[in-house]
Amino acid sequence: QVQLLESGGGVVQAGGSLRLSCSVSGRTADMDYMYWYRQAPGKGREYVGEIRRSDGHIDYANSVKGRFTIPEDNAKKTVFLEMNDLELDDTAVYYCNANGVGTEYWGPGTQVTVSS
């Protein structure tokens, strides 16, 4: 059993920054990959980025590369999504995902709204 909870969403002006957090608890030993996804109004859920917790390998979608980063706390209990130079198209509900062998978990999501 794994529990994920996103936080840190809100309203920010275009060009601003926002940091999202994903708290991780439960039996997470097999959950090596952590992902961020987002879902904009009227669109499907889209990949944002990932971190491989065993060695810190990180990758990003092309749409956010160079603007977003995925830090992790020292205890590996929280995964962050640091968002910079936000654009109107970044408005979405952001979700944290954990993957193991044959198992995945989702948090409930947190809303990010970028205003002009």
CSV table of N, CA, C and O in Angstrom, one decimal:
chain,number,residue,atom,x,y,z
A,1,GLN,N,0.8,-1.2,0.0
A,1,GLN,CA,0.0,0.0,0.0
A,1,GLN,C,0.9,1.2,0.0
A,1,GLN,O,1.8,1.4,0.8
A,2,VAL,N,0.6,2.1,-0.9
A,2,VAL,CA,1.3,3.4,-1.1
A,2,VAL,C,0.3,4.5,-1.1
A,2,VAL,O,-0.7,4.4,-1.8
A,3,GLN,N,0.6,5.6,-0.4
A,3,GLN,CA,-0.2,6.8,-0.4
A,3,GLN,C,0.6,8.0,-1.0
A,3,GLN,O,1.7,8.2,-0.6
A,4,LEU,N,-0.1,8.7,-1.9
A,4,LEU,CA,0.5,9.9,-2.5
A,4,LEU,C,-0.4,11.1,-2.2
A,4,LEU,O,-1.6,10.9,-2.3
A,5,LEU,N,0.1,12.3,-2.0
A,5,LEU,CA,-0.7,13.4,-1.8
A,5,LEU,C,0.0,14.6,-2.3
A,5,LEU,O,1.1,15.0,-1.8
A,6,GLU,N,-0.5,15.3,-3.3
A,6,GLU,CA,0.0,16.5,-3.9
A,6,GLU,C,-0.4,17.7,-3.1
A,6,GLU,O,-1.5,17.7,-2.5
A,7,SER,N,0.4,18.7,-3.1
A,7,SER,CA,0.1,20.0,-2.5
A,7,SER,C,0.9,21.1,-3.2
A,7,SER,O,1.8,20.8,-3.9
A,8,GLY,N,0.5,22.4,-2.9
A,8,GLY,CA,1.3,23.5,-3.4
A,8,GLY,C,0.7,24.2,-4.6
A,8,GLY,O,1.2,25.2,-5.1
A,9,GLY,N,-0.5,23.7,-5.1
A,9,GLY,CA,-1.1,24.3,-6.2
A,9,GLY,C,-1.7,25.7,-5.9
A,9,GLY,O,-1.9,26.0,-4.7
A,10,GLY,N,-2.0,26.5,-6.9
A,10,GLY,CA,-2.6,27.8,-6.6
A,10,GLY,C,-2.7,28.6,-7.9
A,10,GLY,O,-2.5,28.0,-9.0
A,11,VAL,N,-2.8,29.9,-7.8
A,11,VAL,CA,-2.9,30.8,-8.9
A,11,VAL,C,-1.6,31.6,-9.0
A,11,VAL,O,-1.1,32.1,-7.9
A,12,VAL,N,-1.0,31.7,-10.1
A,12,VAL,CA,0.3,32.4,-10.3
A,12,VAL,C,0.2,33.1,-11.7
A,12,VAL,O,-0.4,32.6,-12.6
A,13,GLN,N,0.8,34.3,-11.8
A,13,GLN,CA,0.8,35.0,-13.0
A,13,GLN,C,1.9,34.4,-14.0
A,13,GLN,O,2.8,33.8,-13.6
A,14,ALA,N,1.6,34.5,-15.3
A,14,ALA,CA,2.5,34.1,-16.3
A,14,ALA,C,3.9,34.7,-16.0
A,14,ALA,O,4.0,35.8,-15.7
A,15,GLY,N,4.9,33.8,-16.2
A,15,GLY,CA,6.3,34.2,-15.9
A,15,GLY,C,6.7,33.9,-14.5
A,15,GLY,O,7.9,34.0,-14.2
A,16,GLY,N,5.8,33.6,-13.6
A,16,GLY,CA,6.1,33.3,-12.2
A,16,GLY,C,6.5,31.9,-12.0
A,16,GLY,O,6.7,31.1,-12.9
A,17,SER,N,6.7,31.6,-10.7
A,17,SER,CA,7.2,30.3,-10.3
A,17,SER,C,6.2,29.7,-9.2
A,17,SER,O,5.6,30.4,-8.5
A,18,LEU,N,6.2,28.4,-9.2
A,18,LEU,CA,5.5,27.6,-8.2
A,18,LEU,C,6.1,26.3,-7.9
A,18,LEU,O,6.6,25.7,-8.9
A,19,ARG,N,6.1,25.8,-6.7
A,19,ARG,CA,6.6,24.5,-6.3
A,19,ARG,C,5.5,23.6,-5.8
A,19,ARG,O,4.9,24.0,-4.8
A,20,LEU,N,5.4,22.5,-6.5
A,20,LEU,CA,4.5,21.5,-6.0
A,20,LEU,C,5.2,20.4,-5.2
A,20,LEU,O,6.4,20.1,-5.5
A,21,SER,N,4.5,19.8,-4.3
A,21,SER,CA,5.1,18.7,-3.5
A,21,SER,C,4.2,17.5,-3.6
A,21,SER,O,3.0,17.6,-3.7
A,22,CYS,N,4.8,16.3,-3.6
A,22,CYS,CA,4.2,15.0,-3.5
A,22,CYS,C,4.7,14.3,-2.4
A,22,CYS,O,5.9,13.8,-2.4
A,23,SER,N,3.9,14.1,-1.3
A,23,SER,CA,4.4,13.4,-0.1
A,23,SER,C,4.1,11.9,-0.4
A,23,SER,O,3.1,11.5,-0.9
A,24,VAL,N,5.1,11.1,0.0
A,24,VAL,CA,5.1,9.6,-0.3
A,24,VAL,C,5.1,8.9,1.0
A,24,VAL,O,6.0,9.1,1.9
A,25,SER,N,4.2,8.0,1.2
A,25,SER,CA,4.1,7.2,2.5
A,25,SER,C,3.7,5.8,2.1
A,25,SER,O,3.2,5.5,1.0
A,26,GLY,N,3.8,4.9,3.1
A,26,GLY,CA,3.4,3.5,3.0
A,26,GLY,C,4.6,2.7,2.6
A,26,GLY,O,5.7,3.0,2.8
A,27,ARG,N,4.3,1.5,1.9
A,27,ARG,CA,5.3,0.6,1.6
A,27,ARG,C,5.8,0.9,0.2
A,27,ARG,O,5.3,0.4,-0.8
A,28,THR,N,6.8,1.8,0.2
A,28,THR,CA,7.3,2.3,-1.1
A,28,THR,C,8.6,1.7,-1.6
A,28,THR,O,9.2,2.2,-2.5
A,29,ALA,N,9.1,0.7,-1.0
A,29,ALA,CA,10.4,0.1,-1.3
A,29,ALA,C,10.5,-0.3,-2.8
A,29,ALA,O,11.6,-0.2,-3.4
A,30,ASP,N,9.4,-0.8,-3.4
A,30,ASP,CA,9.4,-1.2,-4.7
A,30,ASP,C,9.1,-0.1,-5.7
A,30,ASP,O,9.0,-0.4,-6.9
A,31,MET,N,8.8,1.1,-5.3
A,31,MET,CA,8.3,2.2,-6.1
A,31,MET,C,9.5,3.0,-6.5
A,31,MET,O,9.7,4.1,-5.9
A,32,ASP,N,10.3,2.6,-7.5
A,32,ASP,CA,11.5,3.2,-7.8
A,32,ASP,C,11.3,4.5,-8.7
A,32,ASP,O,12.1,5.4,-8.6
A,33,TYR,N,10.2,4.5,-9.5
A,33,TYR,CA,10.0,5.6,-10.4
A,33,TYR,C,8.8,6.4,-9.9
A,33,TYR,O,7.8,5.9,-9.5
A,34,MET,N,9.1,7.7,-9.8
A,34,MET,CA,8.0,8.7,-9.5
A,34,MET,C,7.8,9.6,-10.7
A,34,MET,O,8.8,10.0,-11.4
A,35,TYR,N,6.6,9.9,-11.1
A,35,TYR,CA,6.2,10.6,-12.2
A,35,TYR,C,5.3,11.8,-11.9
A,35,TYR,O,4.6,11.7,-10.9
A,36,TRP,N,5.4,12.8,-12.7
A,36,TRP,CA,4.4,13.9,-12.6
A,36,TRP,C,3.7,13.9,-14.0
A,36,TRP,O,4.3,13.8,-15.0
A,37,TYR,N,2.4,14.0,-13.9
A,37,TYR,CA,1.5,14.2,-15.0
A,37,TYR,C,0.6,15.4,-14.8
A,37,TYR,O,0.5,15.9,-13.7
A,38,ARG,N,-0.1,15.8,-15.8
A,38,ARG,CA,-1.0,16.9,-15.7
A,38,ARG,C,-2.1,16.7,-16.7
A,38,ARG,O,-2.0,16.1,-17.7
A,39,GLN,N,-3.3,17.4,-16.4
A,39,GLN,CA,-4.5,17.3,-17.2
A,39,GLN,C,-5.1,18.7,-17.3
A,39,GLN,O,-5.6,19.2,-16.3
A,40,ALA,N,-5.0,19.2,-18.5
A,40,ALA,CA,-5.6,20.5,-18.8
A,40,ALA,C,-7.1,20.4,-19.1
A,40,ALA,O,-7.5,19.3,-19.5
A,41,PRO,N,-7.9,21.4,-19.0
A,41,PRO,CA,-9.3,21.4,-19.3
A,41,PRO,C,-9.5,20.9,-20.7
A,41,PRO,O,-9.0,21.4,-21.6
A,42,GLY,N,-10.4,19.8,-20.8
A,42,GLY,CA,-10.7,19.3,-22.1
A,42,GLY,C,-9.7,18.4,-22.8
A,42,GLY,O,-9.9,18.0,-23.9
A,43,LYS,N,-8.6,18.1,-22.1
A,43,LYS,CA,-7.5,17.3,-22.6
A,43,LYS,C,-7.3,16.1,-21.8
A,43,LYS,O,-7.7,16.0,-20.6
A,44,GLY,N,-6.5,15.2,-22.3
A,44,GLY,CA,-6.1,14.0,-21.6
A,44,GLY,C,-5.0,14.2,-20.6
A,44,GLY,O,-4.4,15.3,-20.6
A,45,ARG,N,-4.7,13.2,-19.8
A,45,ARG,CA,-3.6,13.3,-18.9
A,45,ARG,C,-2.3,13.2,-19.6
A,45,ARG,O,-2.1,12.2,-20.4
A,46,GLU,N,-1.4,14.1,-19.4
A,46,GLU,CA,-0.1,14.2,-20.2
A,46,GLU,C,1.1,14.1,-19.2
A,46,GLU,O,1.1,14.6,-18.1
A,47,TYR,N,2.1,13.4,-19.7
A,47,TYR,CA,3.4,13.2,-19.0
A,47,TYR,C,4.1,14.6,-18.9
A,47,TYR,O,4.2,15.3,-19.8
A,48,VAL,N,4.6,14.8,-17.7
A,48,VAL,CA,5.4,16.0,-17.4
A,48,VAL,C,6.9,15.7,-17.2
A,48,VAL,O,7.8,16.3,-17.8
A,49,GLY,N,7.1,14.7,-16.3
A,49,GLY,CA,8.5,14.4,-16.0
A,49,GLY,C,8.6,13.2,-15.0
A,49,GLY,O,7.6,12.7,-14.5
A,50,GLU,N,9.8,12.7,-14.7
A,50,GLU,CA,10.0,11.6,-13.9
A,50,GLU,C,11.3,11.7,-13.2
A,50,GLU,O,12.2,12.4,-13.6
A,51,ILE,N,11.4,10.9,-12.1
A,51,ILE,CA,12.7,10.7,-11.4
A,51,ILE,C,12.8,9.3,-11.0
A,51,ILE,O,11.9,8.7,-10.5
A,52,ARG,N,14.0,8.7,-11.3
A,52,ARG,CA,14.3,7.3,-10.8
A,52,ARG,C,15.0,7.5,-9.5
A,52,ARG,O,16.1,8.0,-9.4
A,53,ARG,N,14.3,7.1,-8.4
A,53,ARG,CA,14.8,7.4,-7.1
A,53,ARG,C,16.1,6.7,-6.7
A,53,ARG,O,16.8,7.1,-5.8
A,54,SER,N,16.4,5.5,-7.3
A,54,SER,CA,17.6,4.8,-7.0
A,54,SER,C,18.8,5.5,-7.3
A,54,SER,O,19.8,5.4,-6.6
A,55,ASP,N,18.8,6.3,-8.4
A,55,ASP,CA,20.1,7.0,-8.8
A,55,ASP,C,19.8,8.5,-9.1
A,55,ASP,O,20.8,9.1,-9.5
A,56,GLY,N,18.6,9.0,-9.0
A,56,GLY,CA,18.3,10.4,-9.3
A,56,GLY,C,18.2,10.7,-10.7
A,56,GLY,O,18.2,11.9,-11.1
A,57,HIS,N,18.1,9.7,-11.6
A,57,HIS,CA,17.9,10.0,-13.0
A,57,HIS,C,16.6,10.8,-13.2
A,57,HIS,O,15.6,10.4,-12.7
A,58,ILE,N,16.6,11.8,-14.1
A,58,ILE,CA,15.5,12.7,-14.3
A,58,ILE,C,15.3,12.9,-15.8
A,58,ILE,O,16.2,13.0,-16.5
A,59,ASP,N,14.0,12.9,-16.2
A,59,ASP,CA,13.7,13.2,-17.6
A,59,ASP,C,12.4,14.1,-17.6
A,59,ASP,O,11.7,14.1,-16.6
A,60,TYR,N,12.2,14.9,-18.7
A,60,TYR,CA,11.1,15.8,-18.8
A,60,TYR,C,10.5,15.7,-20.1
A,60,TYR,O,11.1,15.4,-21.1
A,61,ALA,N,9.2,16.1,-20.2
A,61,ALA,CA,8.5,16.3,-21.5
A,61,ALA,C,9.2,17.5,-22.2
A,61,ALA,O,9.6,18.5,-21.5
A,62,ASN,N,9.1,17.5,-23.5
A,62,ASN,CA,9.7,18.6,-24.2
A,62,ASN,C,9.0,20.0,-23.9
A,62,ASN,O,9.7,21.0,-23.9
A,63,SER,N,7.7,19.9,-23.6
A,63,SER,CA,7.0,21.2,-23.3
A,63,SER,C,7.5,21.9,-22.1
A,63,SER,O,7.2,23.1,-21.9
A,64,VAL,N,8.1,21.2,-21.2
A,64,VAL,CA,8.5,21.8,-19.9
A,64,VAL,C,10.0,21.8,-19.7
A,64,VAL,O,10.5,22.4,-18.7
A,65,LYS,N,10.8,21.2,-20.6
A,65,LYS,CA,12.2,21.0,-20.5
A,65,LYS,C,12.9,22.4,-20.4
A,65,LYS,O,12.6,23.3,-21.3
A,66,GLY,N,13.7,22.6,-19.5
A,66,GLY,CA,14.4,23.9,-19.3
A,66,GLY,C,13.6,24.9,-18.4
A,66,GLY,O,14.2,25.9,-18.0
A,67,ARG,N,12.4,24.6,-18.0
A,67,ARG,CA,11.6,25.4,-17.1
A,67,ARG,C,11.2,24.7,-15.8
A,67,ARG,O,11.1,25.3,-14.8
A,68,PHE,N,11.0,23.4,-15.9
A,68,PHE,CA,10.6,22.6,-14.7
A,68,PHE,C,11.8,21.7,-14.2
A,68,PHE,O,12.6,21.3,-15.0
A,69,THR,N,11.9,21.5,-12.9
A,69,THR,CA,12.9,20.6,-12.4
A,69,THR,C,12.1,19.7,-11.3
A,69,THR,O,11.1,20.1,-10.8
A,70,ILE,N,12.7,18.5,-11.0
A,70,ILE,CA,12.1,17.6,-10.1
A,70,ILE,C,13.2,17.3,-9.0
A,70,ILE,O,13.9,16.3,-9.1
A,71,PRO,N,13.2,18.1,-7.9
A,71,PRO,CA,14.1,17.8,-6.8
A,71,PRO,C,13.4,16.7,-5.9
A,71,PRO,O,12.2,16.5,-6.0
A,72,GLU,N,14.2,16.2,-5.0
A,72,GLU,CA,13.7,15.2,-4.0
A,72,GLU,C,14.4,15.5,-2.7
A,72,GLU,O,15.5,15.9,-2.6
A,73,ASP,N,13.6,15.3,-1.6
A,73,ASP,CA,14.2,15.6,-0.3
A,73,ASP,C,15.2,14.5,0.1
A,73,ASP,O,15.2,13.4,-0.4
A,74,ASN,N,16.0,14.8,1.2
A,74,ASN,CA,17.0,13.8,1.5
A,74,ASN,C,16.5,12.5,2.0
A,74,ASN,O,17.2,11.5,1.8
A,75,ALA,N,15.4,12.5,2.7
A,75,ALA,CA,14.8,11.2,3.2
A,75,ALA,C,13.9,10.5,2.1
A,75,ALA,O,13.4,9.5,2.4
A,76,LYS,N,13.8,11.1,0.9
A,76,LYS,CA,13.0,10.5,-0.2
A,76,LYS,C,11.6,10.3,0.2
A,76,LYS,O,10.9,9.4,-0.2
A,77,LYS,N,11.1,11.2,1.1
A,77,LYS,CA,9.7,11.2,1.5
A,77,LYS,C,8.8,12.2,0.7
A,77,LYS,O,7.6,12.2,0.8
A,78,THR,N,9.5,13.1,0.0
A,78,THR,CA,8.8,14.1,-0.8
A,78,THR,C,9.5,14.3,-2.1
A,78,THR,O,10.7,14.4,-2.2
A,79,VAL,N,8.7,14.3,-3.2
A,79,VAL,CA,9.2,14.6,-4.5
A,79,VAL,C,8.5,16.0,-4.9
A,79,VAL,O,7.3,16.1,-4.7
A,80,PHE,N,9.3,16.9,-5.5
A,80,PHE,CA,8.9,18.2,-5.8
A,80,PHE,C,8.8,18.4,-7.3
A,80,PHE,O,9.5,17.7,-8.1
A,81,LEU,N,8.0,19.3,-7.7
A,81,LEU,CA,8.0,19.8,-9.1
A,81,LEU,C,8.2,21.3,-9.0
A,81,LEU,O,7.2,22.0,-8.7
A,82,GLU,N,9.4,21.8,-9.3
A,82,GLU,CA,9.7,23.2,-9.3
A,82,GLU,C,9.4,23.8,-10.7
A,82,GLU,O,10.0,23.4,-11.7
A,83,MET,N,8.4,24.7,-10.8
A,83,MET,CA,7.9,25.2,-12.1
A,83,MET,C,8.4,26.7,-12.2
A,83,MET,O,8.0,27.5,-11.3
A,84,ASN,N,9.1,27.0,-13.2
A,84,ASN,CA,9.5,28.4,-13.4
A,84,ASN,C,9.1,28.8,-14.8
A,84,ASN,O,8.8,28.0,-15.7
A,85,ASP,N,9.0,30.2,-15.0
A,85,ASP,CA,8.6,30.8,-16.2
A,85,ASP,C,7.3,30.2,-16.7
A,85,ASP,O,7.2,29.7,-17.9
A,86,LEU,N,6.3,30.2,-15.8
A,86,LEU,CA,5.1,29.5,-16.1
A,86,LEU,C,4.3,30.2,-17.3
A,86,LEU,O,4.4,31.4,-17.4
A,87,GLU,N,3.7,29.4,-18.1
A,87,GLU,CA,2.9,29.9,-19.2
A,87,GLU,C,1.4,29.5,-19.1
A,87,GLU,O,1.1,28.7,-18.3
A,88,LEU,N,0.6,30.2,-19.8
A,88,LEU,CA,-0.9,30.0,-19.7
A,88,LEU,C,-1.2,28.5,-20.0
A,88,LEU,O,-2.1,27.9,-19.4
A,89,ASP,N,-0.5,27.9,-20.9
A,89,ASP,CA,-0.7,26.5,-21.2
A,89,ASP,C,-0.3,25.5,-20.1
A,89,ASP,O,-0.6,24.3,-20.2
A,90,ASP,N,0.3,26.0,-19.1
A,90,ASP,CA,0.7,25.1,-18.0
A,90,ASP,C,-0.5,24.9,-17.0
A,90,ASP,O,-0.4,24.1,-16.1
A,91,THR,N,-1.6,25.7,-17.2
A,91,THR,CA,-2.8,25.5,-16.4
A,91,THR,C,-3.3,24.1,-16.5
A,91,THR,O,-3.6,23.6,-17.6
A,92,ALA,N,-3.4,23.4,-15.4
A,92,ALA,CA,-3.9,22.0,-15.3
A,92,ALA,C,-4.0,21.5,-13.9
A,92,ALA,O,-3.5,22.2,-13.0
A,93,VAL,N,-4.6,20.4,-13.7
A,93,VAL,CA,-4.5,19.6,-12.5
A,93,VAL,C,-3.2,18.8,-12.6
A,93,VAL,O,-3.1,18.0,-13.6
A,94,TYR,N,-2.4,18.9,-11.6
A,94,TYR,CA,-1.1,18.1,-11.6
A,94,TYR,C,-1.2,16.9,-10.7
A,94,TYR,O,-1.7,17.1,-9.5
A,95,TYR,N,-0.7,15.8,-11.2
A,95,TYR,CA,-0.8,14.5,-10.4
A,95,TYR,C,0.5,13.9,-10.2
A,95,TYR,O,1.4,13.9,-11.1
A,96,CYS,N,0.7,13.3,-9.1
A,96,CYS,CA,1.9,12.5,-8.8
A,96,CYS,C,1.6,11.0,-9.0
A,96,CYS,O,0.4,10.6,-8.7
A,97,ASN,N,2.5,10.2,-9.5
A,97,ASN,CA,2.3,8.8,-9.8
A,97,ASN,C,3.5,8.1,-9.3
A,97,ASN,O,4.7,8.5,-9.5
A,98,ALA,N,3.3,6.9,-8.7
A,98,ALA,CA,4.4,6.0,-8.3
A,98,ALA,C,4.2,4.7,-9.0
A,98,ALA,O,3.1,4.1,-9.1
A,99,ASN,N,5.2,4.1,-9.6
A,99,ASN,CA,5.2,2.9,-10.3
A,99,ASN,C,6.1,1.8,-9.7
A,99,ASN,O,7.3,2.1,-9.4
A,100,GLY,N,5.6,0.6,-9.6
A,100,GLY,CA,6.4,-0.6,-9.2
A,100,GLY,C,6.0,-1.7,-10.2
A,100,GLY,O,5.4,-1.4,-11.3
A,101,VAL,N,6.5,-2.9,-10.0
A,101,VAL,CA,6.3,-4.0,-10.9
A,101,VAL,C,4.8,-4.4,-10.8
A,101,VAL,O,4.3,-4.9,-9.8
A,102,GLY,N,4.1,-4.1,-11.9
A,102,GLY,CA,2.7,-4.5,-12.0
A,102,GLY,C,1.7,-3.6,-11.1
A,102,GLY,O,0.6,-4.0,-11.0
A,103,THR,N,2.2,-2.5,-10.5
A,103,THR,CA,1.4,-1.7,-9.6
A,103,THR,C,1.7,-0.3,-9.9
A,103,THR,O,2.8,0.1,-10.1
A,104,GLU,N,0.7,0.6,-9.8
A,104,GLU,CA,0.8,2.0,-9.9
A,104,GLU,C,-0.2,2.7,-8.9
A,104,GLU,O,-1.3,2.2,-8.7
A,105,TYR,N,0.2,3.9,-8.4
A,105,TYR,CA,-0.6,4.6,-7.5
A,105,TYR,C,-0.7,6.1,-8.0
A,105,TYR,O,0.3,6.6,-8.6
A,106,TRP,N,-1.8,6.7,-7.7
A,106,TRP,CA,-2.0,8.1,-8.1
A,106,TRP,C,-2.4,8.9,-6.9
A,106,TRP,O,-3.2,8.4,-6.0
A,107,GLY,N,-2.0,10.2,-6.8
A,107,GLY,CA,-2.5,11.1,-5.8
A,107,GLY,C,-3.8,11.7,-6.4
A,107,GLY,O,-4.2,11.6,-7.5
A,108,PRO,N,-4.5,12.5,-5.5
A,108,PRO,CA,-5.8,13.1,-6.0
A,108,PRO,C,-5.6,14.4,-6.9
A,108,PRO,O,-6.6,14.8,-7.5
A,109,GLY,N,-4.4,14.9,-7.0
A,109,GLY,CA,-4.1,16.0,-7.8
A,109,GLY,C,-4.2,17.4,-7.1
A,109,GLY,O,-4.8,17.5,-6.1
A,110,THR,N,-3.5,18.4,-7.7
A,110,THR,CA,-3.6,19.7,-7.2
A,110,THR,C,-3.7,20.7,-8.4
A,110,THR,O,-3.0,20.5,-9.4
A,111,GLN,N,-4.5,21.7,-8.3
A,111,GLN,CA,-4.8,22.6,-9.4
A,111,GLN,C,-3.8,23.7,-9.4
A,111,GLN,O,-3.5,24.4,-8.4
A,112,VAL,N,-3.3,23.9,-10.6
A,112,VAL,CA,-2.4,25.1,-10.9
A,112,VAL,C,-3.1,25.9,-12.0
A,112,VAL,O,-3.4,25.4,-13.1
A,113,THR,N,-3.2,27.2,-11.7
A,113,THR,CA,-3.9,28.1,-12.7
A,113,THR,C,-2.9,29.3,-12.9
A,113,THR,O,-2.4,29.9,-12.0
A,114,VAL,N,-2.5,29.4,-14.2
A,114,VAL,CA,-1.6,30.5,-14.6
A,114,VAL,C,-2.5,31.6,-15.2
A,114,VAL,O,-3.2,31.4,-16.2
A,115,SER,N,-2.4,32.8,-14.7
A,115,SER,CA,-3.1,33.9,-15.2
A,115,SER,C,-2.3,34.9,-16.0
A,115,SER,O,-1.1,34.9,-15.9
A,116,SER,N,-3.0,35.6,-16.9
A,116,SER,CA,-2.3,36.6,-17.7
A,116,SER,C,-2.0,37.9,-16.9
A,116,SER,O,-2.6,38.2,-15.9
